[in-house]
Short mmCIF file of C-alpha atoms in Angstrom, two decimals:
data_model
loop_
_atom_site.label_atom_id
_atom_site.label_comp_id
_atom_site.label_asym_id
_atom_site.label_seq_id
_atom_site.Cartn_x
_atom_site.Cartn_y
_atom_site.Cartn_z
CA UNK E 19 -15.85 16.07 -33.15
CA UNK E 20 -18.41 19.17 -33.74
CA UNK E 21 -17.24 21.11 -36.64
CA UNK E 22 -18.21 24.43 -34.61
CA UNK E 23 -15.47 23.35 -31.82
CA UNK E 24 -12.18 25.92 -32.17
CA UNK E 25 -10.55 23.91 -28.91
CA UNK E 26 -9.15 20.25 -29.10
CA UNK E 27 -8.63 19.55 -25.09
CA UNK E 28 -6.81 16.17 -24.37
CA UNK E 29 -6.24 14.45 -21.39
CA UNK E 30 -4.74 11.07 -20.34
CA UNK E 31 -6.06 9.60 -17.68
CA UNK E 32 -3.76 6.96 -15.58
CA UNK E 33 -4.34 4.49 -13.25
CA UNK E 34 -7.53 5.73 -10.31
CA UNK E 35 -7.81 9.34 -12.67
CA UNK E 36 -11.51 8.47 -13.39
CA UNK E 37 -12.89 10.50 -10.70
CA UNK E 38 -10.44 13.80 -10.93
CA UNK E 39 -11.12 13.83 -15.28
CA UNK E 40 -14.97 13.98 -14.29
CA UNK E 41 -14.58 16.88 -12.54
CA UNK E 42 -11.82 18.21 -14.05
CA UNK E 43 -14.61 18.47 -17.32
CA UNK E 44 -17.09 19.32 -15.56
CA UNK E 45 -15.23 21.98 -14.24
CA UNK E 46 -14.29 23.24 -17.50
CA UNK E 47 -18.21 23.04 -18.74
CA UNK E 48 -18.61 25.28 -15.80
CA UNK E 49 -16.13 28.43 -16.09
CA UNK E 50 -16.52 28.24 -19.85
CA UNK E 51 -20.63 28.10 -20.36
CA UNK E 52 -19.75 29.53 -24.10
CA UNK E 53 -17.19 28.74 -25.46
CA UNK E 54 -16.57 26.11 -28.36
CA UNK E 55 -14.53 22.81 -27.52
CA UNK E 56 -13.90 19.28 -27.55
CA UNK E 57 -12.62 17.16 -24.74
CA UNK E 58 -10.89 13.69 -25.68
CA UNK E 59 -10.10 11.31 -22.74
CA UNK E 60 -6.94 9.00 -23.31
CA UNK E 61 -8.19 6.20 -21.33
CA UNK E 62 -4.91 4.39 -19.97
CA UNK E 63 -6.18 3.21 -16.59
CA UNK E 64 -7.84 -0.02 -18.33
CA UNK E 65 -4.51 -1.24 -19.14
CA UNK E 66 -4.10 -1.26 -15.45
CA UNK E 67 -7.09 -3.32 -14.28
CA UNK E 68 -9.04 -0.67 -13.88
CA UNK E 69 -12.62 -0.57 -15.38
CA UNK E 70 -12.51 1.45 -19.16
CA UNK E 71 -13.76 5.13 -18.73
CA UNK E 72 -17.85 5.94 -19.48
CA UNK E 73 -18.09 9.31 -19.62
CA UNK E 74 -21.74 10.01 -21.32
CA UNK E 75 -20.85 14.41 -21.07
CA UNK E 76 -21.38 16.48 -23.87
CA UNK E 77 -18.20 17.65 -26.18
CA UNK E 78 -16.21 14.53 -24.82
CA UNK E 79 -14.81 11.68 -26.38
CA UNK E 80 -13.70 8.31 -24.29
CA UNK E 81 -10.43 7.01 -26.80
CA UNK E 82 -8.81 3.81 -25.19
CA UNK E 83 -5.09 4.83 -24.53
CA UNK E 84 -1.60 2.80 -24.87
CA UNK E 85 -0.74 -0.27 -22.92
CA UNK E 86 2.75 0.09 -20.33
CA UNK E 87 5.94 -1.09 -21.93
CA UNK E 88 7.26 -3.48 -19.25
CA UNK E 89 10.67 -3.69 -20.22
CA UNK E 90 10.55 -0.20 -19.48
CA UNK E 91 11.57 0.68 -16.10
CA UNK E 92 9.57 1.32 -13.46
CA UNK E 93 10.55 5.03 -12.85
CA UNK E 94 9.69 5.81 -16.11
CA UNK E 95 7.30 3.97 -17.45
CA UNK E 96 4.90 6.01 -16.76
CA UNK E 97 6.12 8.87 -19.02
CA UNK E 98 6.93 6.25 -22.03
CA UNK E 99 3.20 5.17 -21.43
CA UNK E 100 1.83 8.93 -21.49
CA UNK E 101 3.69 10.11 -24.44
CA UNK E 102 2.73 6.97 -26.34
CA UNK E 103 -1.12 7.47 -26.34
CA UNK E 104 -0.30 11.25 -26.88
CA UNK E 105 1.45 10.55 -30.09
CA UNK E 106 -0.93 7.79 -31.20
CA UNK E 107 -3.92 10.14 -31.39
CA UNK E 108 -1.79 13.19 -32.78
CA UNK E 109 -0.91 10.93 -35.83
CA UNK E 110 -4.57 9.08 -35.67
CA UNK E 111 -7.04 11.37 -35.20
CA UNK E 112 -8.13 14.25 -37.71
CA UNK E 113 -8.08 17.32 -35.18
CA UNK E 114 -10.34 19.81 -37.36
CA UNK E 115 -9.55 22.38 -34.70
CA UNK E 116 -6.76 25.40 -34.91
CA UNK E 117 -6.25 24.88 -31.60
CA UNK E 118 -4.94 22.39 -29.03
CA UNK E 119 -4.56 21.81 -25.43
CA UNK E 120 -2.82 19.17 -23.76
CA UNK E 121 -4.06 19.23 -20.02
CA UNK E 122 -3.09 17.08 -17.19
CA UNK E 123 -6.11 15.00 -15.15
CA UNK E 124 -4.94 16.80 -12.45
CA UNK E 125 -4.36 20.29 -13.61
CA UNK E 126 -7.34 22.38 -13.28
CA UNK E 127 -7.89 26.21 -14.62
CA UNK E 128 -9.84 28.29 -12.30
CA UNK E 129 -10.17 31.36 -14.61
CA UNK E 130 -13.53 32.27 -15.80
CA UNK E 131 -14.31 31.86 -19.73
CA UNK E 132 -10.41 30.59 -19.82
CA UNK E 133 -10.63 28.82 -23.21
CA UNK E 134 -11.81 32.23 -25.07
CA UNK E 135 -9.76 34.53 -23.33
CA UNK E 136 -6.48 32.19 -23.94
CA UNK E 137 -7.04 31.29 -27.79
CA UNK E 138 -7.97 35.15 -28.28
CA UNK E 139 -4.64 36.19 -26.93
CA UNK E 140 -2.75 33.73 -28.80
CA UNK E 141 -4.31 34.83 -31.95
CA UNK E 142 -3.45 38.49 -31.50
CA UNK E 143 -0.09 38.21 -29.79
CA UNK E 144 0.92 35.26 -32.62
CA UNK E 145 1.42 32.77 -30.08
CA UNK E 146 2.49 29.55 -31.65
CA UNK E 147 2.87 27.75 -27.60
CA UNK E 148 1.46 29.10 -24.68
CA UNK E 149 1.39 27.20 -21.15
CA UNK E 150 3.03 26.35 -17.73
CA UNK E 151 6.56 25.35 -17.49
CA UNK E 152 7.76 23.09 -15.13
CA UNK E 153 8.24 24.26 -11.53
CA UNK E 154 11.84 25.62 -11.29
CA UNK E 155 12.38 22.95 -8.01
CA UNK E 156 12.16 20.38 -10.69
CA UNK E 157 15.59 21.38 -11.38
CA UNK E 158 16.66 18.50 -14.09
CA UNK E 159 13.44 19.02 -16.34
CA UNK E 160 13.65 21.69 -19.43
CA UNK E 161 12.56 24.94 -18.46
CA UNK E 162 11.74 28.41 -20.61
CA UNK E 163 8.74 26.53 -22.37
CA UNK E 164 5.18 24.65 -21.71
CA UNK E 165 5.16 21.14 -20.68
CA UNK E 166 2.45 18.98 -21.00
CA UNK E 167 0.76 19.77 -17.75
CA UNK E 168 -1.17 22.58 -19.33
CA UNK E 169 -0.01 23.45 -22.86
CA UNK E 170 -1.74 25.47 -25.30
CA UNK E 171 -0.78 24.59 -29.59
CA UNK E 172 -1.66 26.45 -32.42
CA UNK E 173 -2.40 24.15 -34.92
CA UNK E 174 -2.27 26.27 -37.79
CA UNK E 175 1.38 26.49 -37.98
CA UNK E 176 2.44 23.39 -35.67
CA UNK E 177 1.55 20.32 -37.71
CA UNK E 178 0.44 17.25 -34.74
CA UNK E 179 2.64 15.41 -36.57
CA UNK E 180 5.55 17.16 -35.86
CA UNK E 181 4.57 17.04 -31.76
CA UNK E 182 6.48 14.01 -30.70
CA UNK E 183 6.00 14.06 -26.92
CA UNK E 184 8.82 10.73 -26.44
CA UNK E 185 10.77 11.02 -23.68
CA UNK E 186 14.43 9.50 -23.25
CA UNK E 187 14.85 8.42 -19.09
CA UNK E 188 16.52 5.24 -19.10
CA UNK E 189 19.92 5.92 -19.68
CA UNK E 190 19.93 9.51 -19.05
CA UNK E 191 17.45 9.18 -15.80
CA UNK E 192 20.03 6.63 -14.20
CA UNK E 193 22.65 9.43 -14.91
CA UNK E 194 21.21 11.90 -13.33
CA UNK E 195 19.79 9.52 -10.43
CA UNK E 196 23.70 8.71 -9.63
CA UNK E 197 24.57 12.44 -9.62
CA UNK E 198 21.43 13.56 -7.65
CA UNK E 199 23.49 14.05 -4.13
CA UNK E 200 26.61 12.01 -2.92
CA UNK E 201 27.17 8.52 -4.44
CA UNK E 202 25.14 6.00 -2.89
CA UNK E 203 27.53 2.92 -1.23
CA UNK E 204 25.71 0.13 -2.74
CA UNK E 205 24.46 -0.41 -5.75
CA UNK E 206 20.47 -1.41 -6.23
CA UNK E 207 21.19 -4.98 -7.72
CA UNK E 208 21.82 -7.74 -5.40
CA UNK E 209 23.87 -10.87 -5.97
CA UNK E 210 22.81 -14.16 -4.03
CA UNK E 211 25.88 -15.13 -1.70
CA UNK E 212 26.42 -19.06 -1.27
CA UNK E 213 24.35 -20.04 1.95
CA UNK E 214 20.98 -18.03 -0.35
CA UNK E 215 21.78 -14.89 1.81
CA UNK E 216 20.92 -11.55 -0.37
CA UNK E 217 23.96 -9.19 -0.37
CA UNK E 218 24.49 -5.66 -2.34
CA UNK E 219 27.32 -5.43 -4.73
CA UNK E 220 29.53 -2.17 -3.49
CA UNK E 221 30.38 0.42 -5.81
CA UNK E 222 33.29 0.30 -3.93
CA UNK E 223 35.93 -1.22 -1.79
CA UNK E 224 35.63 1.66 0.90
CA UNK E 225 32.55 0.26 2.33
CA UNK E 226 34.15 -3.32 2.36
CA UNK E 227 37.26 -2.00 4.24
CA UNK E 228 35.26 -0.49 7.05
CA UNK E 229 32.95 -3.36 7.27
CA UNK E 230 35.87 -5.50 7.75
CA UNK E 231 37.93 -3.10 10.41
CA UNK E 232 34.45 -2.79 12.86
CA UNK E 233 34.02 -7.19 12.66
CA UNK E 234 37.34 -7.43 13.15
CA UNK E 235 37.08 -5.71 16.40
CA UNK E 236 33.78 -6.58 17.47
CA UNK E 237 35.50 -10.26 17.30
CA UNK E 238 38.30 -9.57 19.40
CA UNK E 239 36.20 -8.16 21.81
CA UNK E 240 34.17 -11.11 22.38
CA UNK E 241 37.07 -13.33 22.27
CA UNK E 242 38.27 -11.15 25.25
CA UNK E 243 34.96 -11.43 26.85
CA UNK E 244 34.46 -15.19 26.64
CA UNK E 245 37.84 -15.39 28.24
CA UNK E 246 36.91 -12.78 31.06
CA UNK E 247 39.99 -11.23 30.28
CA UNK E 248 39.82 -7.06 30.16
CA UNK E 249 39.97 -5.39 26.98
CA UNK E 250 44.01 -4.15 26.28
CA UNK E 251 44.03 -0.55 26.28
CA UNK E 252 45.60 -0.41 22.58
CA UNK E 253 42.49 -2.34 21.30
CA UNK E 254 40.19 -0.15 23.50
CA UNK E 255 41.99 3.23 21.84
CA UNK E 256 41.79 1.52 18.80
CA UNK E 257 38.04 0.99 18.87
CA UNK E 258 37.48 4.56 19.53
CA UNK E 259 39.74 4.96 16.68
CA UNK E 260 37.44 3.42 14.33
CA UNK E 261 33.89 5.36 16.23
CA UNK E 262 35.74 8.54 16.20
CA UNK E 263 36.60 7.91 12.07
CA UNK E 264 33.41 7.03 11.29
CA UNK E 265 32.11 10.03 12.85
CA UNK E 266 34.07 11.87 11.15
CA UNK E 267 33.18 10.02 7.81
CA UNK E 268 29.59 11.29 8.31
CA UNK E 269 30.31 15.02 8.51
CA UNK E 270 32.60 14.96 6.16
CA UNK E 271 29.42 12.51 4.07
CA UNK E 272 26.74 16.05 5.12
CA UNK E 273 29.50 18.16 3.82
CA UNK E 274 29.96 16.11 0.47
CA UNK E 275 26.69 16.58 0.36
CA UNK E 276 26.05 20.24 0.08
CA UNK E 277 29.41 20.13 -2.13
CA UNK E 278 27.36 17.95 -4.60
CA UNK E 279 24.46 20.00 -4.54
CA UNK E 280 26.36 23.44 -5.04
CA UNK E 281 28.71 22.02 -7.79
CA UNK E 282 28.35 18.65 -9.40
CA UNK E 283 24.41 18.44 -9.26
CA UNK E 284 24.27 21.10 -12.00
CA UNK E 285 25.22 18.64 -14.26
CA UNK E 286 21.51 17.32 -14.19
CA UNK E 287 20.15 21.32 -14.53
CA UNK E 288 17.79 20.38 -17.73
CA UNK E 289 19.13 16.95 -18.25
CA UNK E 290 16.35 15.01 -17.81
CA UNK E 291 14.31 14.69 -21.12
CA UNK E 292 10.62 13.85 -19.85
CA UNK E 293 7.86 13.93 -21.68
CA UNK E 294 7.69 16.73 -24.02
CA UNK E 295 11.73 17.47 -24.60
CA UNK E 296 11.72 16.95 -27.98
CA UNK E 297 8.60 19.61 -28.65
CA UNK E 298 11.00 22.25 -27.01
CA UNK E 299 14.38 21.10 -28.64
CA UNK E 300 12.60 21.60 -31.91
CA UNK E 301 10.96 24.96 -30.94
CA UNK E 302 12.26 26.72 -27.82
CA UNK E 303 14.59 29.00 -30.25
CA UNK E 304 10.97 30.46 -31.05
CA UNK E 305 10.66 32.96 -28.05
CA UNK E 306 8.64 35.58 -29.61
CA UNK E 307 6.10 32.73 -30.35
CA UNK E 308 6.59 31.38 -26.83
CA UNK E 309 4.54 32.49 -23.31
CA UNK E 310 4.50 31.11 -20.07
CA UNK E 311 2.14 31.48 -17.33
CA UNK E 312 4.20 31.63 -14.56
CA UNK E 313 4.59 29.46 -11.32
CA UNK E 314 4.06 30.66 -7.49
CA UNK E 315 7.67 30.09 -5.84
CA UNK E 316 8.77 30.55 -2.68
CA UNK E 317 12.66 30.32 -2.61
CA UNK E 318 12.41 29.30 1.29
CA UNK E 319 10.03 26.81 1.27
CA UNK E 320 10.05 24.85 -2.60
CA UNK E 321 13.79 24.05 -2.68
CA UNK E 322 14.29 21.46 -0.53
CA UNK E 323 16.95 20.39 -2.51
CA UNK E 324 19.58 21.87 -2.74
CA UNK E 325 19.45 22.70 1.22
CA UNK E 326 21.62 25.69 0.82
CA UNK E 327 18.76 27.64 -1.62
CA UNK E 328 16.80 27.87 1.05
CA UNK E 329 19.39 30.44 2.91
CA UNK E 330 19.97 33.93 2.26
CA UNK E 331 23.81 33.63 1.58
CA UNK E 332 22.83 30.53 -0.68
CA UNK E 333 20.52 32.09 -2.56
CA UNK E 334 23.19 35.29 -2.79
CA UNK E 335 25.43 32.49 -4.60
CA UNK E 336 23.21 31.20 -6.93
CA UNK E 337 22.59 34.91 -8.13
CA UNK E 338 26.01 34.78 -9.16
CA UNK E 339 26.10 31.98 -11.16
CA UNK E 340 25.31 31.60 -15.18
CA UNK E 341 21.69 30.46 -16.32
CA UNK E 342 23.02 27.73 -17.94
CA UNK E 343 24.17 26.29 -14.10
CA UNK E 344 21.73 28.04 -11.76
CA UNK E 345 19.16 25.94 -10.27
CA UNK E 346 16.73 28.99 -10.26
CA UNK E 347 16.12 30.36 -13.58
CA UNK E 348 16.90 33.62 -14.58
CA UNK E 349 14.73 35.02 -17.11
CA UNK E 350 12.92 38.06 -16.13
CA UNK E 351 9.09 37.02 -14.78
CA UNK E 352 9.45 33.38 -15.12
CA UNK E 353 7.96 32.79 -11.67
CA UNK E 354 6.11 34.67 -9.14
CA UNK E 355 5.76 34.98 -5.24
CA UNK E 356 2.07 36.24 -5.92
CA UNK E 357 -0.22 33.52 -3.69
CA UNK E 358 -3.85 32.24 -4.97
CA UNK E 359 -4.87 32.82 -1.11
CA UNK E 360 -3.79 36.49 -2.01
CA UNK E 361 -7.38 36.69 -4.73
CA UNK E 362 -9.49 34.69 -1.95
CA UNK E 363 -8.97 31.51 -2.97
CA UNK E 364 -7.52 28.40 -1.28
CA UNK E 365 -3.75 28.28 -0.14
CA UNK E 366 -3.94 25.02 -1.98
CA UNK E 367 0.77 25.31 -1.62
CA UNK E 368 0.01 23.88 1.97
CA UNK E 369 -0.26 20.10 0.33
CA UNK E 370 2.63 20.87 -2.17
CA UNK E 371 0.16 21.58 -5.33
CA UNK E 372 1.62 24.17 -7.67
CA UNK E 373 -0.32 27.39 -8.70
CA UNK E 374 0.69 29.23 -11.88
CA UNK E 375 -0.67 32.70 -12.94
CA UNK E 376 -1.52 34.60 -16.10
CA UNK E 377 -1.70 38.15 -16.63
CA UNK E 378 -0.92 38.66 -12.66
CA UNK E 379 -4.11 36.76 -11.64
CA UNK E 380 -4.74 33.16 -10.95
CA UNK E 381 -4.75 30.83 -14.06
CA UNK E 382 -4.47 27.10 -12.50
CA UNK E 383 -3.19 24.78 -10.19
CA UNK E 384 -1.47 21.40 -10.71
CA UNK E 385 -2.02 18.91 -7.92
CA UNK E 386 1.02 17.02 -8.27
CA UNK E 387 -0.01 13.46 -7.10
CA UNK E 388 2.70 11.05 -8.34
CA UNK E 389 5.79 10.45 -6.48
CA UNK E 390 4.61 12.43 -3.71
CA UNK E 391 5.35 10.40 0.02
CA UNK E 392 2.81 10.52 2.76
CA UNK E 393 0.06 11.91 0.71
CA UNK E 394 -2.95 12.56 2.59
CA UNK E 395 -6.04 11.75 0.23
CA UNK E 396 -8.53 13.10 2.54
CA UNK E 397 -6.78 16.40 2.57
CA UNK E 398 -6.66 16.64 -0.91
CA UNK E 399 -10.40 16.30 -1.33
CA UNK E 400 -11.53 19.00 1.24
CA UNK E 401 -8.90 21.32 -0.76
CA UNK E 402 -10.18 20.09 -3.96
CA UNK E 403 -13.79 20.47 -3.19
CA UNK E 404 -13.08 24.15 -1.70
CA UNK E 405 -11.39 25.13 -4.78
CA UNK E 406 -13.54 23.61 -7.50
CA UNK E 407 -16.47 24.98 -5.21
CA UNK E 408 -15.35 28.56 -5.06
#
């Protein structure tokens, strides 16, 4: 690493990131034409069968990342996989730097000289951690400090040694999987049934019972049929029994549902310790040493889930209830309903990215990739190139 550098930048680059960590750097060699930094690339796409990272740039560094753990679930593994090469290099490499930023593949900063104006702020203000939080939709993750989408580290007081960016999914993931929205009727795992047919194991004997009841019938009215016999009027108002039941069942099964997500889904508020957790376990007490640039959200149109958020009279509830249990955080200027279309650039919100601001103007925008259905990569590259363009 140059001696002159006063920024340590690292990235990890997944599976297919080779294209969006070349011009995520050359982005940042752009907007910050003088400033003093170092860029190190976690390459852990090769342990994927994808070809290792050659990035001949200036101020960058190609380091080959951590292998998946594949008794790890598949969920998670991911995260596990992240935080691994993270913590490798924090313990392995001599960072000669005050400061350090851990920065997403996919995160980019649009600011203008960013990486001066950002470590001269945390200098004067005495900033120990300054970054993005999670968006407040992503209800189970910690929330009140940076996560490792954009995260800024000052060095000088926070040891790397003492960043341990492990997360712990597995058991507590499953948990909160199970109490994300009304209990599911089967369970995931299969058992293999005597003539090799694949059945689910029920979590109960509810589902069983019904099952049972509707064969039942549907039997005795082929038996009936077969015979050319009509259908007795008690098994006919029977059967209607059973249709009108199970009709029933389901809107009592929506209603359940919005019961979960008004009471027993704030169980998993902050429950889920992703990558990063233990970083703001150990520090989050710090809030004078804290800032966080603060997330675009639109109440109507980011919570999906919970449906009711997304109502005025939901919403009017929610203001009601204690921080601790309220799926929209309450600390004063957390988030923001300013808009990057608002300073001229691209509504990039349309394809669910996420836009964060500092200082009431537009700091950066996470793309949000993973776990996203129905992506549409095309889309994402017109938006990308208007962006990085403008």
């Amino acid at each position: 690493m140059s001696q002159i550098a006063k920024l340590t930048i690292v990235t990890v680059a997944g599976p297919g990131d080779e294209a969006l960590v070349l011009r995520n750097i050359e982005y940042i060699h752009r907007k910050n034409p003088e400033a003093s930094y170092h860029i190190h690339v976690l390459d852990n796409g090769r342990f994927h069968g994808f070809p290792e990272l050659e990035l001949k740039l200036p101020n960058v560094t190609v380091h080959t990342g951590e292998p998946s753990d594949y008794r790890k679930p598949d969920a998670c593994r991911g995260s596990y996989q992240h935080a691994t090469a993270l913590n490798r290099f924090l313990r392995e490499q001599e960072i000669d730097t005050r400061y350090l930023m851990i920065l997403d593949p996919d995160f980019y900063v649009v600011r203008d000289n960013w990486i001066t104006d950002a470590l001269q702020h945390m200098a004067e203000a005495g900033l120990w951690f300054m970054g993005v939080p999670w968006h407040p939709k992503w209800y189970s993750k910690h929330r009140y400090f940076p996560c490792v989408h954009c995260m800024f580290v000052d060095l000088s007081v926070i040891k790397p040694n003492e960043l341990d960016f492990t997360p712990d999914l597995i058991v507590r993931g499953q948990k909160a999987d199970r109490r994300n929205g009304v209990a599911k009727e089967f369970e995931k795992k299969s058992i293999t049934a005597g003539n090799g047919e694949v059945v689910f194991v029920p979590r109960n004997w509810m589902p069983v019972l019904w099952e049972i009841v509707r064969t039942a019938l549907q039997e005795l009215c082929h038996c009936y049929a077969e015979a050319r016999q009509p259908i007795p009027r008690g098994l006919k108002l029977t059967i209607r029994a059973v249709q009108h039941a199970t009709k029933i069942k389901s809107r009592m099964r929506a209603v359940a549902v919005r019961m979960v997500g008004m009471t027993l889904n704030r169980r998993i508020i902050g429950a889920a310790n992703d990558t990063g957790y233990l970083v703001e376990k150990l520090y989050a007490s710090q809030r004078e040493r804290l800032e966080i640039m603060p997330p675009s959200v639109s109440l109507e149109r980011d919570f999906s889930k919970p449906e009711f958020l997304t109502k005025a009279w939901g919403r009017k509830i929610e203001s009601l209830v204690p921080d601790r249990w309220s799926y929209i955080p309450k600390m004063p200027g957390y988030f923001t309903e300013m808009r990057f279309k608002s300073f001229g650039l691209p509504n990039t919100t349309k394809l669910g990215w996420e836009e964060f601001f500092w200082g009431n103007l537009p700091w950066g925008v996470h793309m949000r990739r993973y776990n996203k259905s129905n992506r549409d990569v095309n889309a994402e590259t017109v938006l990308l190139n208007d962006l990085l363009g403008r």
